[in-house]
PDB file of C-alpha atoms in Angstrom:
ATOM      1  CA  MET A1374     -77.198  32.748  46.248  1.00 48.00           C
ATOM      2  CA  ARG A1375     -74.448  31.716  48.620  1.00 61.00           C
ATOM      3  CA  GLY A1376     -72.592  29.085  46.977  1.00 64.00           C
ATOM      4  CA  ASP A1377     -72.886  26.896  43.816  1.00 68.00           C
ATOM      5  CA  VAL A1378     -76.279  25.312  43.363  1.00 66.00           C
ATOM      6  CA  ARG A1379     -75.173  23.729  40.615  1.00 68.00           C
ATOM      7  CA  ASN A1380     -72.688  21.392  42.790  1.00 67.00           C
ATOM      8  CA  THR A1381     -75.631  20.433  45.397  1.00 67.00           C
ATOM      9  CA  GLN A1382     -76.412  16.863  44.883  1.00 70.00           C
ATOM     10  CA  GLU A1383     -79.924  16.221  43.428  1.00 69.00           C
ATOM     11  CA  TYR A1384     -81.119  14.447  46.492  1.00 66.00           C
ATOM     12  CA  CYS A1385     -80.412  18.543  48.299  1.00 74.00           C
ATOM     13  CA  ALA A1386     -82.856  20.307  46.383  1.00 81.00           C
ATOM     14  CA  ILE A1387     -84.646  21.224  49.680  1.00 84.00           C
ATOM     15  CA  GLU A1388     -81.583  22.326  50.936  1.00 84.00           C
ATOM     16  CA  ILE A1389     -81.444  25.010  48.280  1.00 86.00           C
ATOM     17  CA  ALA A1390     -84.891  26.147  48.848  1.00 90.00           C
ATOM     18  CA  MET A1391     -84.085  26.266  52.719  1.00 87.00           C
ATOM     19  CA  GLU A1392     -80.968  28.365  52.221  1.00 87.00           C
ATOM     20  CA  VAL A1393     -82.682  30.732  49.672  1.00 91.00           C
ATOM     21  CA  LEU A1394     -86.037  31.266  52.093  1.00 93.00           C
ATOM     22  CA  GLY A1395     -84.412  30.499  55.283  1.00 91.00           C
ATOM     23  CA  GLY A1396     -84.684  32.872  57.874  1.00 88.00           C
ATOM     24  CA  ARG A1397     -87.535  34.240  60.097  1.00 91.00           C
ATOM     25  CA  TRP A1398     -88.443  37.262  57.888  1.00 96.00           C
ATOM     26  CA  LYS A1399     -88.069  36.267  54.275  1.00 97.00           C
ATOM     27  CA  LEU A1400     -91.477  34.843  53.867  1.00 96.00           C
ATOM     28  CA  ALA A1401     -93.120  37.559  55.460  1.00 96.00           C
ATOM     29  CA  VAL A1402     -91.320  40.185  53.416  1.00 98.00           C
ATOM     30  CA  LEU A1403     -92.189  37.922  50.156  1.00 98.00           C
ATOM     31  CA  LYS A1404     -95.989  37.493  51.148  1.00 97.00           C
ATOM     32  CA  LEU A1405     -96.402  41.532  51.897  1.00 98.00           C
ATOM     33  CA  LEU A1406     -94.780  42.033  48.035  1.00 98.00           C
ATOM     34  CA  LEU A1407     -96.748  39.492  46.595  1.00 98.00           C
ATOM     35  CA  GLU A1408    -100.304  40.939  48.021  1.00 97.00           C
ATOM     36  CA  HIS A1409     -99.060  44.708  47.812  1.00 97.00           C
ATOM     37  CA  GLY A1410     -96.565  44.827  44.890  1.00 97.00           C
ATOM     38  CA  THR A1411     -93.633  47.428  44.783  1.00 98.00           C
ATOM     39  CA  LEU A1412     -93.064  48.734  48.401  1.00 98.00           C
ATOM     40  CA  ARG A1413     -90.913  51.070  50.068  1.00 97.00           C
ATOM     41  CA  PHE A1414     -88.428  50.058  52.832  1.00 95.00           C
ATOM     42  CA  GLY A1415     -90.466  52.350  55.538  1.00 94.00           C
ATOM     43  CA  ALA A1416     -93.837  50.469  54.209  1.00 97.00           C
ATOM     44  CA  LEU A1417     -92.178  47.298  54.721  1.00 97.00           C
ATOM     45  CA  ARG A1418     -90.900  47.962  58.226  1.00 96.00           C
ATOM     46  CA  ARG A1419     -94.261  48.988  59.419  1.00 97.00           C
ATOM     47  CA  ALA A1420     -95.659  46.159  58.353  1.00 98.00           C
ATOM     48  CA  LEU A1421     -93.206  44.185  60.000  1.00 97.00           C
ATOM     49  CA  PRO A1422     -93.237  45.847  63.365  1.00 95.00           C
ATOM     50  CA  SER A1423     -91.205  43.662  65.253  1.00 96.00           C
ATOM     51  CA  ILE A1424     -88.357  43.544  62.864  1.00 97.00           C
ATOM     52  CA  THR A1425     -85.172  45.859  63.086  1.00 97.00           C
ATOM     53  CA  GLN A1426     -84.173  48.018  60.774  1.00 96.00           C
ATOM     54  CA  ARG A1427     -80.856  45.825  60.467  1.00 97.00           C
ATOM     55  CA  MET A1428     -82.646  42.571  60.165  1.00 97.00           C
ATOM     56  CA  LEU A1429     -84.923  43.976  57.367  1.00 97.00           C
ATOM     57  CA  THR A1430     -81.798  45.332  55.455  1.00 97.00           C
ATOM     58  CA  ARG A1431     -80.103  42.158  55.502  1.00 97.00           C
ATOM     59  CA  GLN A1432     -82.859  39.854  54.825  1.00 97.00           C
ATOM     60  CA  LEU A1433     -83.786  42.520  51.666  1.00 98.00           C
ATOM     61  CA  ARG A1434     -79.991  42.423  50.713  1.00 97.00           C
ATOM     62  CA  GLU A1435     -79.833  38.310  50.976  1.00 96.00           C
ATOM     63  CA  MET A1436     -83.182  38.275  48.841  1.00 97.00           C
ATOM     64  CA  GLU A1437     -81.794  40.606  46.415  1.00 98.00           C
ATOM     65  CA  ALA A1438     -78.356  38.516  46.083  1.00 96.00           C
ATOM     66  CA  ASP A1439     -80.668  35.400  45.788  1.00 95.00           C
ATOM     67  CA  ASP A1440     -82.594  37.202  42.570  1.00 97.00           C
ATOM     68  CA  LEU A1441     -86.099  37.196  44.432  1.00 98.00           C
ATOM     69  CA  VAL A1442     -86.511  40.788  44.910  1.00 98.00           C
ATOM     70  CA  ILE A1443     -84.938  44.004  42.820  1.00 98.00           C
ATOM     71  CA  ARG A1444     -84.021  46.934  44.952  1.00 98.00           C
ATOM     72  CA  THR A1445     -84.638  49.935  43.034  1.00 97.00           C
ATOM     73  CA  VAL A1446     -82.976  53.539  43.887  1.00 95.00           C
ATOM     74  CA  TYR A1447     -84.613  56.891  42.863  1.00 92.00           C
ATOM     75  CA  GLY A1448     -81.770  59.696  42.853  1.00 90.00           C
ATOM     76  CA  GLU A1449     -83.803  62.065  44.943  1.00 90.00           C
ATOM     77  CA  VAL A1450     -83.430  63.896  48.180  1.00 90.00           C
ATOM     78  CA  PRO A1451     -84.814  62.076  50.358  1.00 87.00           C
ATOM     79  CA  PRO A1452     -83.529  58.852  48.754  1.00 86.00           C
ATOM     80  CA  LYS A1453     -86.529  56.781  47.488  1.00 92.00           C
ATOM     81  CA  VAL A1454     -85.959  52.981  47.166  1.00 95.00           C
ATOM     82  CA  GLU A1455     -88.494  50.667  46.272  1.00 97.00           C
ATOM     83  CA  TYR A1456     -88.837  46.646  46.613  1.00 98.00           C
ATOM     84  CA  SER A1457     -90.561  44.625  43.965  1.00 98.00           C
ATOM     85  CA  LEU A1458     -90.460  40.934  43.026  1.00 98.00           C
ATOM     86  CA  THR A1459     -88.192  39.346  40.404  1.00 98.00           C
ATOM     87  CA  GLU A1460     -89.934  36.575  38.152  1.00 98.00           C
ATOM     88  CA  THR A1461     -88.156  34.402  40.524  1.00 98.00           C
ATOM     89  CA  GLY A1462     -89.496  35.678  43.632  1.00 98.00           C
ATOM     90  CA  ALA A1463     -92.954  35.641  41.996  1.00 98.00           C
ATOM     91  CA  SER A1464     -92.678  32.100  41.125  1.00 98.00           C
ATOM     92  CA  LEU A1465     -93.121  31.381  45.210  1.00 97.00           C
ATOM     93  CA  ARG A1466     -96.406  32.686  44.901  1.00 97.00           C
ATOM     94  CA  ASP A1467     -98.286  29.023  45.378  1.00 97.00           C
ATOM     95  CA  VAL A1468     -95.442  28.162  47.438  1.00 95.00           C
ATOM     96  CA  ALA A1469     -96.048  31.080  50.019  1.00 95.00           C
ATOM     97  CA  ALA A1470     -99.958  30.691  49.693  1.00 95.00           C
ATOM     98  CA  GLN A1471     -99.582  27.033  50.854  1.00 96.00           C
ATOM     99  CA  LEU A1472     -97.438  27.725  53.453  1.00 94.00           C
ATOM    100  CA  ASP A1473     -99.997  30.400  54.697  1.00 94.00           C
ATOM    101  CA  THR A1474    -102.817  28.257  54.673  1.00 95.00           C
ATOM    102  CA  TRP A1475    -100.780  25.542  56.616  1.00 94.00           C
ATOM    103  CA  GLY A1476     -99.614  28.087  59.226  1.00 93.00           C
ATOM    104  CA  ARG A1477    -102.924  29.247  59.874  1.00 94.00           C
ATOM    105  CA  ARG A1478    -104.708  25.484  60.305  1.00 95.00           C
ATOM    106  CA  TYR A1479    -101.777  24.900  62.542  1.00 94.00           C
ATOM    107  CA  ARG A1480    -102.443  28.006  64.594  1.00 93.00           C
ATOM    108  CA  GLU A1481    -106.032  26.955  64.895  1.00 94.00           C
ATOM    109  CA  THR A1482    -105.499  23.543  66.155  1.00 93.00           C
ATOM    110  CA  HIS A1483    -102.323  24.538  68.090  1.00 91.00           C
ATOM    111  CA  GLY A1484    -102.542  27.954  69.005  1.00 79.00           C
ATOM    112  CA  SER A1485    -103.898  27.718  72.493  1.00 65.00           C
ATOM    113  CA  ALA A1486    -102.665  24.166  73.417  1.00 56.00           C
ATOM    114  CA  ALA A1487     -99.450  24.182  75.802  1.00 54.00           C
ATOM    115  CA  PRO A1488     -96.705  21.841  74.342  1.00 57.00           C
ATOM    116  CA  ALA A1489     -96.692  18.197  75.547  1.00 56.00           C
ATOM    117  CA  GLY A1490     -95.495  17.658  78.680  1.00 54.00           C
ATOM    118  CA  ASN A1491     -96.076  21.156  80.132  1.00 52.00           C
ATOM    119  CA  GLU A1492     -99.672  20.394  81.980  1.00 51.00           C
ATOM    120  CA  THR A1493    -100.712  22.245  84.762  1.00 47.00           C
ATOM    121  CA  ALA A1494    -101.477  20.571  87.613  1.00 45.00           C
ATOM    122  CA  GLU A1495    -104.836  20.942  87.457  1.00 48.00           C
ATOM    123  CA  GLU A1496    -104.644  19.511  83.851  1.00 48.00           C
ATOM    124  CA  LYS A1497    -102.727  16.417  85.415  1.00 46.00           C
ATOM    125  CA  ALA A1498    -105.622  15.920  87.678  1.00 45.00           C
TER     126      ALA A1498
END
């Protein structure tokens, strides 16, 4: 975790959550590990085709530093590295499920609509 959360004001607890879970890919990685259990780096990369290797590495390192994932390196050639959730990471199961449900509902109700103020000339007529 970046910074000492013990010094955070009580009203800022959501900021702690956003600091730990913020980033475009962390919740997607979390969801994959919740669904599939332990995964190798390559499997995570294939499951998230639009993420770069550098970004996935960065997100996994931050998640490891924040005690959400465990990185296990096996002394083999070629190197084998696996990622799994810690107890802290697994405790986010309900939160991730609720966000997934909300995101699906939002996509269904807002996915095909143009953003407000961007109507075409035909729609204005």
